[in-house]
PDB file of C-alpha atoms in Angstrom:
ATOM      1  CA  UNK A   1       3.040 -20.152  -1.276  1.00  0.00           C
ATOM      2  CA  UNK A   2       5.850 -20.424  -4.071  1.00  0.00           C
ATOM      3  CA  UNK A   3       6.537 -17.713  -6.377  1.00  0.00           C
ATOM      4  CA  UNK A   4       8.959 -17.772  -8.960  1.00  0.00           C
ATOM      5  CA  UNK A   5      10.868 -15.476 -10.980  1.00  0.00           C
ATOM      6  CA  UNK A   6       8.815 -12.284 -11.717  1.00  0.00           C
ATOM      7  CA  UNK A   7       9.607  -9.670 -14.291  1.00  0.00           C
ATOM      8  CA  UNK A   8       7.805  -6.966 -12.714  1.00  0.00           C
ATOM      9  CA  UNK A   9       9.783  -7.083  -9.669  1.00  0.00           C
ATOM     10  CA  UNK A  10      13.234  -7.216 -11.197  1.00  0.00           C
ATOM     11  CA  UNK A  11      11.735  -4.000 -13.151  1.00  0.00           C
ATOM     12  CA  UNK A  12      11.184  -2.181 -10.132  1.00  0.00           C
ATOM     13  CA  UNK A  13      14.539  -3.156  -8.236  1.00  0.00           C
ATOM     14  CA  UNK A  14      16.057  -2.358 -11.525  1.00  0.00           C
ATOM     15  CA  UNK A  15      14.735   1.280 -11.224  1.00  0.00           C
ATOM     16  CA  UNK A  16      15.577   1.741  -7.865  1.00  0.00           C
ATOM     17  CA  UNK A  17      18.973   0.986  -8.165  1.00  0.00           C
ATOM     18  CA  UNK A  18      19.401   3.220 -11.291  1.00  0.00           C
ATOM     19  CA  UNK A  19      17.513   5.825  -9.432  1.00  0.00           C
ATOM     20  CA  UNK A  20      19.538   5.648  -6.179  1.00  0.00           C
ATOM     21  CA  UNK A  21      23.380   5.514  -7.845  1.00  0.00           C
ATOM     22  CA  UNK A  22      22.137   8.773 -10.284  1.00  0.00           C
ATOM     23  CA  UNK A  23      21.074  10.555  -7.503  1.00  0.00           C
ATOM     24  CA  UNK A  24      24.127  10.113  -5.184  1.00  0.00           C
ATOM     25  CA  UNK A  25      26.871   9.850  -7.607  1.00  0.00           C
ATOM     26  CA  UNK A  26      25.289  11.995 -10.108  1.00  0.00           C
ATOM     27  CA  UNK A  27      23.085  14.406  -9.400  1.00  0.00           C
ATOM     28  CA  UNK A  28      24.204  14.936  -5.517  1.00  0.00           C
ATOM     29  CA  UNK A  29      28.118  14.563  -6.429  1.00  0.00           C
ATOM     30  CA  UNK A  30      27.481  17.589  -9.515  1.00  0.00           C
ATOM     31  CA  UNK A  31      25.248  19.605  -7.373  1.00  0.00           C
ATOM     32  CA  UNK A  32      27.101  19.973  -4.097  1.00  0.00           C
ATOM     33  CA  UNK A  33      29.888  17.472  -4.414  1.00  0.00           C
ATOM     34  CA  UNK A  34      29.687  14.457  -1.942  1.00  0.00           C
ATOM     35  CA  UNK A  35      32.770  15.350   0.459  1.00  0.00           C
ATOM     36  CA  UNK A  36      30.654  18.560   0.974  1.00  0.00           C
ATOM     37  CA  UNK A  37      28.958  19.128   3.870  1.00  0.00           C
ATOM     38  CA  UNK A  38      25.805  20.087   2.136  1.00  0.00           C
ATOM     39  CA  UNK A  39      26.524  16.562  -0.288  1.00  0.00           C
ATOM     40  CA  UNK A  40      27.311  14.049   2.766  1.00  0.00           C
ATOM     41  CA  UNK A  41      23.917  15.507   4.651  1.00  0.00           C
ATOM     42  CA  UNK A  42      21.990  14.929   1.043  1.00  0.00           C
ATOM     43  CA  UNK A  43      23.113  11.359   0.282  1.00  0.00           C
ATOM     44  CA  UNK A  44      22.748  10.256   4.125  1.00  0.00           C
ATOM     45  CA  UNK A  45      19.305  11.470   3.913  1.00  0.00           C
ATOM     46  CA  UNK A  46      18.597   9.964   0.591  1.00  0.00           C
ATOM     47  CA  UNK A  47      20.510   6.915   1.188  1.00  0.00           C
ATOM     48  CA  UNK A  48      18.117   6.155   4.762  1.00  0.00           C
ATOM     49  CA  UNK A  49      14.952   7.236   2.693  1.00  0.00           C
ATOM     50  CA  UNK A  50      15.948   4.435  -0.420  1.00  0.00           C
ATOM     51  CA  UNK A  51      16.558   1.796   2.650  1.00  0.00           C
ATOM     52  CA  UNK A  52      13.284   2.006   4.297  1.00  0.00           C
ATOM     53  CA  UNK A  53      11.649   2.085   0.967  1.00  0.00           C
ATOM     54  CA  UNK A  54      13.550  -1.588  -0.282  1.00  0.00           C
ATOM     55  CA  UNK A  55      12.898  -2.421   3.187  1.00  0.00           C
ATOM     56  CA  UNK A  56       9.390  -2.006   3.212  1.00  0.00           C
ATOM     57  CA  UNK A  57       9.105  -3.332  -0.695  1.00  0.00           C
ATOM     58  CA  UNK A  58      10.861  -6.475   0.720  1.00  0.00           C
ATOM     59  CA  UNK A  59       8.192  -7.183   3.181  1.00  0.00           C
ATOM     60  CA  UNK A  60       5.483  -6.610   1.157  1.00  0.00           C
ATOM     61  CA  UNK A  61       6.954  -9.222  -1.529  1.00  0.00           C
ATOM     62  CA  UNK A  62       8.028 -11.895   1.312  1.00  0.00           C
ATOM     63  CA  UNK A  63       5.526 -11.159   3.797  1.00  0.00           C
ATOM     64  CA  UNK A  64       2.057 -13.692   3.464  1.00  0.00           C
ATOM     65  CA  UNK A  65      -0.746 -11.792   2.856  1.00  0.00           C
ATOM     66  CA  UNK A  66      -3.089 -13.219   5.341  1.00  0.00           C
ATOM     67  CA  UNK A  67      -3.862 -16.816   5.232  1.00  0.00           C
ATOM     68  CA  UNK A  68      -7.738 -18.607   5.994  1.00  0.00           C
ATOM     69  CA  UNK A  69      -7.305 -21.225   8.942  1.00  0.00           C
ATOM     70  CA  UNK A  70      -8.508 -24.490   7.591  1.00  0.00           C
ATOM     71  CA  UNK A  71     -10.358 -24.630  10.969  1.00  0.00           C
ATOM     72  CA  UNK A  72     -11.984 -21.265  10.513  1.00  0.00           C
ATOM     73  CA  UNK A  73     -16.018 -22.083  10.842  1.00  0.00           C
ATOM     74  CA  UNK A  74     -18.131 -18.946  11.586  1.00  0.00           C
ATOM     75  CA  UNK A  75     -20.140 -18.947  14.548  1.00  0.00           C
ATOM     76  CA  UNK A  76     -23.923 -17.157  13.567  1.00  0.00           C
ATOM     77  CA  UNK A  77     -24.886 -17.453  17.425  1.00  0.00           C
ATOM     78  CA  UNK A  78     -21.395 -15.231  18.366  1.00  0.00           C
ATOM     79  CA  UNK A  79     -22.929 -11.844  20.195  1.00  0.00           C
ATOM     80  CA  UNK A  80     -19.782 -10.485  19.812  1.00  0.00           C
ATOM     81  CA  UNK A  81     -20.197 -10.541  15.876  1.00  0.00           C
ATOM     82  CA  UNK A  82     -23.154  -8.435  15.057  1.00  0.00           C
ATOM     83  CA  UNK A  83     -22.631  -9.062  10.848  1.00  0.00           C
ATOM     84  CA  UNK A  84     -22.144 -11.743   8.837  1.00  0.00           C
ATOM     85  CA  UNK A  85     -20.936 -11.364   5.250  1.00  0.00           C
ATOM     86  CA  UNK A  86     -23.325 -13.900   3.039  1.00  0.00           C
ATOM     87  CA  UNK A  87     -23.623 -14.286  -0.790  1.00  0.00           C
ATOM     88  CA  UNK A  88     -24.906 -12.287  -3.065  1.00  0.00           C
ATOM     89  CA  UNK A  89     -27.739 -14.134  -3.973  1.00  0.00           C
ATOM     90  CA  UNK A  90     -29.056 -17.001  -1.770  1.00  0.00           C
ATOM     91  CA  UNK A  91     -28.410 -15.545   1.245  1.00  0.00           C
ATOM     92  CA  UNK A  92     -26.132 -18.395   2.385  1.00  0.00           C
ATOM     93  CA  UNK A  93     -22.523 -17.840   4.724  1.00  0.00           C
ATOM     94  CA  UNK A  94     -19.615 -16.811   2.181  1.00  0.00           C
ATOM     95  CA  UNK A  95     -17.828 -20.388   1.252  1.00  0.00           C
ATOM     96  CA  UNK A  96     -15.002 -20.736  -1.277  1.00  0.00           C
ATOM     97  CA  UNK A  97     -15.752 -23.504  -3.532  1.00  0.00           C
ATOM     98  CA  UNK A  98     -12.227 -23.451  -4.980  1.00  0.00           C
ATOM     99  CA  UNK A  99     -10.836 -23.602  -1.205  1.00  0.00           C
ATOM    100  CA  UNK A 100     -13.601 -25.491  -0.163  1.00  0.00           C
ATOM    101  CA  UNK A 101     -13.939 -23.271   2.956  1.00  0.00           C
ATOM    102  CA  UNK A 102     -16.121 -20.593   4.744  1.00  0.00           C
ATOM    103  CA  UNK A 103     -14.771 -16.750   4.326  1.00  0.00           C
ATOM    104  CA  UNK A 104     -14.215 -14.640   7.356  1.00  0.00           C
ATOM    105  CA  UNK A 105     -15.852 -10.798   6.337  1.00  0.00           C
ATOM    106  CA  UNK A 106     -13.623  -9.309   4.032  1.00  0.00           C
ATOM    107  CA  UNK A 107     -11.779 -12.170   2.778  1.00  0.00           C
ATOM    108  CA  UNK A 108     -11.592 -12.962  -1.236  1.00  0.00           C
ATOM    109  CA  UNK A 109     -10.364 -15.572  -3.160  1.00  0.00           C
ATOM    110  CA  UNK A 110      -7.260 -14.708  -5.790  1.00  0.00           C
ATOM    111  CA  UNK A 111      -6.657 -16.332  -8.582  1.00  0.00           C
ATOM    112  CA  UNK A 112      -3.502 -15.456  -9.002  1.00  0.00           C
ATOM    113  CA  UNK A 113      -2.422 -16.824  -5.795  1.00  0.00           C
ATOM    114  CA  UNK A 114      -5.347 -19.720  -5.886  1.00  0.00           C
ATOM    115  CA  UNK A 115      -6.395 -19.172  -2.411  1.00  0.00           C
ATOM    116  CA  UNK A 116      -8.385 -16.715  -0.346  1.00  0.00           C
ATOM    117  CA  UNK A 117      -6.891 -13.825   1.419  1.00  0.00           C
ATOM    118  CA  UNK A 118      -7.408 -11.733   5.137  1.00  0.00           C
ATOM    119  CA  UNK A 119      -9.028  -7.793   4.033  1.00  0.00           C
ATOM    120  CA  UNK A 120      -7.861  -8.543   0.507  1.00  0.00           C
ATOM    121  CA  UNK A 121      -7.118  -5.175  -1.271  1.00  0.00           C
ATOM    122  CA  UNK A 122      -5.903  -6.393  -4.840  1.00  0.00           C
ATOM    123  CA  UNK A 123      -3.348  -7.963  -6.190  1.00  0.00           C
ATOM    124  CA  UNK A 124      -0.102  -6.589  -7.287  1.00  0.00           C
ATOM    125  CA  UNK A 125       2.069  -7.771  -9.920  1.00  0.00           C
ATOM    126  CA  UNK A 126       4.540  -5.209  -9.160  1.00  0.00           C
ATOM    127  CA  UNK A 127       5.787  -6.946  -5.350  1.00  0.00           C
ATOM    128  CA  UNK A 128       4.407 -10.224  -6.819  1.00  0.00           C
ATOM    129  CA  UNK A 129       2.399 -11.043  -4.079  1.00  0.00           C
ATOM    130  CA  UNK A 130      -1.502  -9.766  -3.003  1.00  0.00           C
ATOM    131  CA  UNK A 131      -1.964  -6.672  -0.649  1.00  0.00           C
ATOM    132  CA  UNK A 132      -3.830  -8.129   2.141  1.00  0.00           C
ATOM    133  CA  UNK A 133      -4.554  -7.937   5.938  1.00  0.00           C
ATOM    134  CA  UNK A 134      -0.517  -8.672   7.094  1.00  0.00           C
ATOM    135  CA  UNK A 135       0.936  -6.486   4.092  1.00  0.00           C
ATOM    136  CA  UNK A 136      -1.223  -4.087   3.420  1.00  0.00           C
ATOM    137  CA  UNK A 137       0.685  -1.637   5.923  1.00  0.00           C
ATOM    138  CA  UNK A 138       4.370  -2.300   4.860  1.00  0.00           C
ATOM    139  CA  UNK A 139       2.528  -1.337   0.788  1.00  0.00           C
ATOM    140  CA  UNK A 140       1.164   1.774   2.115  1.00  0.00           C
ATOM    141  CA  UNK A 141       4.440   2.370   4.077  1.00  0.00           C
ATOM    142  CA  UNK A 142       6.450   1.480   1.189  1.00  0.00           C
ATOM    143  CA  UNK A 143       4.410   3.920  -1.465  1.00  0.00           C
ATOM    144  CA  UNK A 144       4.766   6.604   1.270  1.00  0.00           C
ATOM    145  CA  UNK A 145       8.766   6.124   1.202  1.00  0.00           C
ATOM    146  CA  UNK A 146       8.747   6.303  -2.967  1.00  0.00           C
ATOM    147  CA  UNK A 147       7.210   8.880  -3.341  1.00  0.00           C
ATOM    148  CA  UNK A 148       9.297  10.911  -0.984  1.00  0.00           C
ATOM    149  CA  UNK A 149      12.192   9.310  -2.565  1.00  0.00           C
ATOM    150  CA  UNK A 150      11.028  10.271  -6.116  1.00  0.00           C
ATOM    151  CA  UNK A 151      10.103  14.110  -5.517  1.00  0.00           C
ATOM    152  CA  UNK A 152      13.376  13.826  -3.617  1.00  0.00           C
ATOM    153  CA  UNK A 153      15.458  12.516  -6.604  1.00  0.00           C
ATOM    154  CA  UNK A 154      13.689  15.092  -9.028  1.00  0.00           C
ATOM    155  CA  UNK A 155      14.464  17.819  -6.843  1.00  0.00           C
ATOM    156  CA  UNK A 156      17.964  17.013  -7.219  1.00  0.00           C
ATOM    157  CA  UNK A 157      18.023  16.378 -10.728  1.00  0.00           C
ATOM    158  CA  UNK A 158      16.634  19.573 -11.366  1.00  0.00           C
ATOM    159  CA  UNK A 159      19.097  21.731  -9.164  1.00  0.00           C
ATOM    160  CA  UNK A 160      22.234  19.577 -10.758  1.00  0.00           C
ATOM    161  CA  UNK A 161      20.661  20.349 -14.278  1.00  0.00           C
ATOM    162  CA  UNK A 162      20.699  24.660 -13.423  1.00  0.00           C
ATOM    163  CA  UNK A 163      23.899  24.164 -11.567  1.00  0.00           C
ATOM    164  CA  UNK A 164      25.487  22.307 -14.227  1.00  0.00           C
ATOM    165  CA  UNK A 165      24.145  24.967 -17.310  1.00  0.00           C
ATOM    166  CA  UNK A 166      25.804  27.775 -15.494  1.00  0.00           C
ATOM    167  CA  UNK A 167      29.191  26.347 -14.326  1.00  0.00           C
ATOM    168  CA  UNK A 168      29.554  23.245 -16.563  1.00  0.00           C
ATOM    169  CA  UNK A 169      31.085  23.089 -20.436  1.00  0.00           C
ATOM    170  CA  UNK A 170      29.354  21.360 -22.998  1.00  0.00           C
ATOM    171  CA  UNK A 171      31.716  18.781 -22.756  1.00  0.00           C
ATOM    172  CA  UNK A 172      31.340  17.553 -18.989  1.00  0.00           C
ATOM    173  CA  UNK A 173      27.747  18.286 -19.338  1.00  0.00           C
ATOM    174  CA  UNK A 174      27.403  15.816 -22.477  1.00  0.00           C
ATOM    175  CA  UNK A 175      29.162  13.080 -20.184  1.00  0.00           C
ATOM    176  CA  UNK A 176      26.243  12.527 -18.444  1.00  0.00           C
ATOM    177  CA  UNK A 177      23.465  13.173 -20.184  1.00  0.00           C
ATOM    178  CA  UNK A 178      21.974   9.800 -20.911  1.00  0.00           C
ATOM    179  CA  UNK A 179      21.609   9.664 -17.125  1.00  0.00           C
ATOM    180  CA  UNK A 180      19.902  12.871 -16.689  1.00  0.00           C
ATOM    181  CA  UNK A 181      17.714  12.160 -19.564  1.00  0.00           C
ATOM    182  CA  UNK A 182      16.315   8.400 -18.676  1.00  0.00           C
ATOM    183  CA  UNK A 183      15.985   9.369 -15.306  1.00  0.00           C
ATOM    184  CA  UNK A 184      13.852  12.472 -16.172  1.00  0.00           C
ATOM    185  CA  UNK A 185      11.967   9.636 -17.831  1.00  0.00           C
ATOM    186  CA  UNK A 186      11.640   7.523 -14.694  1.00  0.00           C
ATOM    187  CA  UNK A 187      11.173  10.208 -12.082  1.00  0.00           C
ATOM    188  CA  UNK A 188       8.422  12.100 -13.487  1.00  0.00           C
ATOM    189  CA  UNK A 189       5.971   9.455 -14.421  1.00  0.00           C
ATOM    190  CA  UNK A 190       7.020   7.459 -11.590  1.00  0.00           C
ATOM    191  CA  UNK A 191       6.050  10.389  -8.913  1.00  0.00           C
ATOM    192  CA  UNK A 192       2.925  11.248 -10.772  1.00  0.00           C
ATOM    193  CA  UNK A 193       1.482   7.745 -10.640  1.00  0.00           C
ATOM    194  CA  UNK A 194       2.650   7.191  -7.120  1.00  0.00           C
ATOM    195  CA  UNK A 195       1.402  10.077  -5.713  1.00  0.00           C
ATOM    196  CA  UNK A 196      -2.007   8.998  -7.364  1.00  0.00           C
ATOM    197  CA  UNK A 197      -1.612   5.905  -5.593  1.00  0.00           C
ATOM    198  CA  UNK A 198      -0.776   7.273  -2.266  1.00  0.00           C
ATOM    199  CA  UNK A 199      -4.058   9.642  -2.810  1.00  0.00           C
ATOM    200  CA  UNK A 200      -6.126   6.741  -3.349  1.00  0.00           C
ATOM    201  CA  UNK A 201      -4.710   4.401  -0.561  1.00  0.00           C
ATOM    202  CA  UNK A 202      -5.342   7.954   2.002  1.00  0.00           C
ATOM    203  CA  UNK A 203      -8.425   7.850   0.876  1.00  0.00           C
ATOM    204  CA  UNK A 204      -9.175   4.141   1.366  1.00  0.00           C
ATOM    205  CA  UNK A 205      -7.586   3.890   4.870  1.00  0.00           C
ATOM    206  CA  UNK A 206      -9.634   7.117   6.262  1.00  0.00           C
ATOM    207  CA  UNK A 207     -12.900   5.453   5.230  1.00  0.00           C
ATOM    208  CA  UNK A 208     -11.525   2.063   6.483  1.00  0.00           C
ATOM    209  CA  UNK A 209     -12.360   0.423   2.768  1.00  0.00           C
ATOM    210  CA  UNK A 210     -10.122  -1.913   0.622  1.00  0.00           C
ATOM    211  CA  UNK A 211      -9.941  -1.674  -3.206  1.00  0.00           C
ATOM    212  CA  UNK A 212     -11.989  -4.435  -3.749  1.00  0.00           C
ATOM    213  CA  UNK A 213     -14.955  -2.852  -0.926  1.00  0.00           C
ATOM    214  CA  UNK A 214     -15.254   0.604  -2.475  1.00  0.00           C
ATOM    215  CA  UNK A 215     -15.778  -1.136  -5.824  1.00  0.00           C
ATOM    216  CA  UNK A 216     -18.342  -2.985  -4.224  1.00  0.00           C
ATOM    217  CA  UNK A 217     -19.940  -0.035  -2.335  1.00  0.00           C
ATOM    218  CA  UNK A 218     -20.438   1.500  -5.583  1.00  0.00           C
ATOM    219  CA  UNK A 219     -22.942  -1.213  -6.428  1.00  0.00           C
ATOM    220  CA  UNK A 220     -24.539  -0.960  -2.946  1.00  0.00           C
ATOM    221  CA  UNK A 221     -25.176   2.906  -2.996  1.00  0.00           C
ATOM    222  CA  UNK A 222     -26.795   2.686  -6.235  1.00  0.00           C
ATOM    223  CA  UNK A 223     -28.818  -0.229  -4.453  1.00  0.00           C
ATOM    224  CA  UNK A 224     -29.701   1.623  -1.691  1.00  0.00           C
ATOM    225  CA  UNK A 225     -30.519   4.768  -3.377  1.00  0.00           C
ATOM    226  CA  UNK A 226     -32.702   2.763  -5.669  1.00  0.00           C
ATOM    227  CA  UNK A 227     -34.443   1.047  -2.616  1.00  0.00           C
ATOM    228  CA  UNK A 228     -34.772   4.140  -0.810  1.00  0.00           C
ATOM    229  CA  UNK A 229     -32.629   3.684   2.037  1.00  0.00           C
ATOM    230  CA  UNK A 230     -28.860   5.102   2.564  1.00  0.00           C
ATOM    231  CA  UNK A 231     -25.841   3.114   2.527  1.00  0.00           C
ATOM    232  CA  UNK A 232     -23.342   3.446   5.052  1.00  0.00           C
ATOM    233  CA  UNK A 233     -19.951   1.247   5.234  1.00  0.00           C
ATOM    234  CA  UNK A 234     -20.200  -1.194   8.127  1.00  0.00           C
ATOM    235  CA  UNK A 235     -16.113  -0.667   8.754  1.00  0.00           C
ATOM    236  CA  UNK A 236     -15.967   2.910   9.023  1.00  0.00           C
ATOM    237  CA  UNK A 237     -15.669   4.034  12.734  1.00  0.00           C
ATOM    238  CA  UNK A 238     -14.360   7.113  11.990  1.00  0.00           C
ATOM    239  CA  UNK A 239     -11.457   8.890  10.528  1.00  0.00           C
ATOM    240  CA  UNK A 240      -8.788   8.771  13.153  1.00  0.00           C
ATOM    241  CA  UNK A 241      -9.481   5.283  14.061  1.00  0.00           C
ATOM    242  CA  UNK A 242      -9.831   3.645  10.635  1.00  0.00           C
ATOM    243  CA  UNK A 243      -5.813   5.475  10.778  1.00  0.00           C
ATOM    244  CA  UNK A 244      -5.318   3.458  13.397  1.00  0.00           C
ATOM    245  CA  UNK A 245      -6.792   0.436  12.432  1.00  0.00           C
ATOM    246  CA  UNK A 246      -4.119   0.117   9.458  1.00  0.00           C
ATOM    247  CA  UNK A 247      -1.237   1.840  10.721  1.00  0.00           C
ATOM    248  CA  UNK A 248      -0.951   1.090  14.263  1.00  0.00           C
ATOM    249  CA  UNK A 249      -2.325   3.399  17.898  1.00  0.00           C
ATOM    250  CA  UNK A 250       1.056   5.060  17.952  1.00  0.00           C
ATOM    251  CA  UNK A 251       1.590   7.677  15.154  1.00  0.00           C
ATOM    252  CA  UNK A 252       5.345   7.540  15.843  1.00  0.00           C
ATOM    253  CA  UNK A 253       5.010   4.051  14.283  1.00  0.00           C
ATOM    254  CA  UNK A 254       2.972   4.907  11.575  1.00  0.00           C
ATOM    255  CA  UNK A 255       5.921   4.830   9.098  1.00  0.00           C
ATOM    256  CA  UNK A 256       7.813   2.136  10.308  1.00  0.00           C
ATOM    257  CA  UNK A 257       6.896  -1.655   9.047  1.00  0.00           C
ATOM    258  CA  UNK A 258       5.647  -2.819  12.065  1.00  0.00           C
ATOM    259  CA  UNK A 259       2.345  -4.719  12.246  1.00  0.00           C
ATOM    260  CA  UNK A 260       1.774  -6.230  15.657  1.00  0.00           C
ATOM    261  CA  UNK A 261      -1.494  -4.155  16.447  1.00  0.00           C
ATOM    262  CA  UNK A 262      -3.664  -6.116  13.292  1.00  0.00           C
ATOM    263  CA  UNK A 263      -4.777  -9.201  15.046  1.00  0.00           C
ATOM    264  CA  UNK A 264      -6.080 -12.156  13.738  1.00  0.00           C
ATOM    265  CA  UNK A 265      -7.845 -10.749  10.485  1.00  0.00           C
ATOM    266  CA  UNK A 266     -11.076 -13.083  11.158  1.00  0.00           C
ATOM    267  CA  UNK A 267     -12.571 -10.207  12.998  1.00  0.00           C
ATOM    268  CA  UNK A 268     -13.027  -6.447  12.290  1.00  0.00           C
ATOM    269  CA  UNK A 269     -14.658  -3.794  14.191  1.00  0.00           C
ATOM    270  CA  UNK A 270     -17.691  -2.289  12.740  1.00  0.00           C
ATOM    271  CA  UNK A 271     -20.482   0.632  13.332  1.00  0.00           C
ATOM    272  CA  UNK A 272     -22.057  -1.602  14.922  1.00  0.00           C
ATOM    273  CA  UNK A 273     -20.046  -2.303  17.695  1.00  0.00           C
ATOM    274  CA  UNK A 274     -20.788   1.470  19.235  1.00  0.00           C
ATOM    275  CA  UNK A 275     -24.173   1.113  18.311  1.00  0.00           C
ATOM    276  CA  UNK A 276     -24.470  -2.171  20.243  1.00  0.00           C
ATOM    277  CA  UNK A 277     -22.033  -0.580  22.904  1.00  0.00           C
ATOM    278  CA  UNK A 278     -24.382   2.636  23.633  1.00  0.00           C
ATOM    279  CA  UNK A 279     -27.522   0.806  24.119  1.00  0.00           C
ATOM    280  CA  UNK A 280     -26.177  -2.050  26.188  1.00  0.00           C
ATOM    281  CA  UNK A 281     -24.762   1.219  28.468  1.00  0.00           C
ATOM    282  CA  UNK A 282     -28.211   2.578  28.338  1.00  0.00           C
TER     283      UNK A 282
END
């Protein structure tokens, strides 16, 4: 897939640059000063916190989403798959007219990217690229990382700003004022909205949904409530393992941008599989 230049991303590497050289050669420097002990510890710690978040940006930009085999064809007479995701109306297998394909369960067609992707969640224009089945843990990852990085950054603008009003003159405090003041500007938007983000994504990982799926479920609740019956997501088998579904069985690698433990993304376990698994044991 070729992407070109895109503004959005050049905003965001914009910001973290600015955002990384005010707080280590600002805000650290006129807090603690960076030959300090107390300085060298702060920008080290910052300084591995802003590389795992650009690292985990740049695999979510460069990283493919999760691409349909052409060969993909799903099998109705698998006992190993106990649901198949049809149409809305008609009833029929889910087939991509614009890919001229059949779509695995969970799979949706972007039309930004003109093809269908693995556990679509959305897509971003801020990385460029969709959040799907092989990126969607390097986004999470990376959202973790900013908003550490953020809070982490504010923090230290705010304890430069009350160290510099009681030690600094007007003078030396002027000098760098622009920075303190259009970072301010970045920082505290930037962690709000982030932190909302990371909420939401928390939320979407413990009930094993994507974006796209609790939108979705909305409709089928007030369906099922309507019809009588009780909706239940066919993905969510439990808390824990929905975490480690998305992030990976070990939780030491939970924040690192590893992704070996997905598999294919044509196949997803459901409810059903216990349900299938405690009778058969029966």
């Amino acid at each position: 897939m070729k992407r070109g230049f895109s503004f959005s991303v050049t905003v965001v590497v914009s910001a973290i640059v600015f955002i990384y050289f005010c707080t280590v050669f600002v805000f650290i420097d006129r807090w603690f000063g960076l030959m300090t002990s107390p300085g060298i510890m702060n920008a080290v710690a910052f300084t591995g916190v802003a590389f795992m978040c650009v690292l985990n940006y740049a695999y979510a930009i460069l990283a493919d989403p999760g691409r349909v085999p052409s060969s993909f064809m799903p099998d109705i007479e698998d006992p190993e798959v106990p649901i198949h995701e049809i149409k809305r109306k008609g009833g029929d297998l889910r087939f991509c007219q614009k890919c001229s394909c059949f779509k695995p369960p969970r799979a949706h067609h972007c039309r930004v990217c003109k093809r269908c992707i693995l556990r679509m969640d959305h897509h971003c224009n801020w990385i460029n690229n969709c959040v799907g089945h092989a990126n969607y843990k390097v986004f999470f990852v990376f959202v973790v990382y900013a908003v550490i990085a953020c809070i982490y950054s504010l923090i230290l603008l705010v304890g430069s700003l009350t160290n510099n009003s009681q030690n600094d003159k007007q003078h030396s405090a002027d000098t760098f004022r622009i920075a303190y003041v259009i970072s301010g500007l970045l920082l505290v938007p930037l962690s709000v909205a982030l932190s909302v983000l990371l909420g939401w994504h928390i939320y979407l990982i413990l009930q094993n949904k994507t974006t796209i799926e609790y939108h979705e479920g909305v409709r089928a609740m007030w369906l099922a409530e309507k019809g009588g019956t009780v909706y239940k997501h066919p993905y969510d088998i439990g808390a824990y393992e929905n975490l480690t579904t998305v992030l990976g069985p070990s939780i030491f690698c939970w924040i690192c941008p590893f992704s070996r433990h997905i598999g294919n993304g044509l196949r997803f376990r459901t409810a059903y599989d216990r349900v299938s698994t405690s009778s058969t044991s029966k």
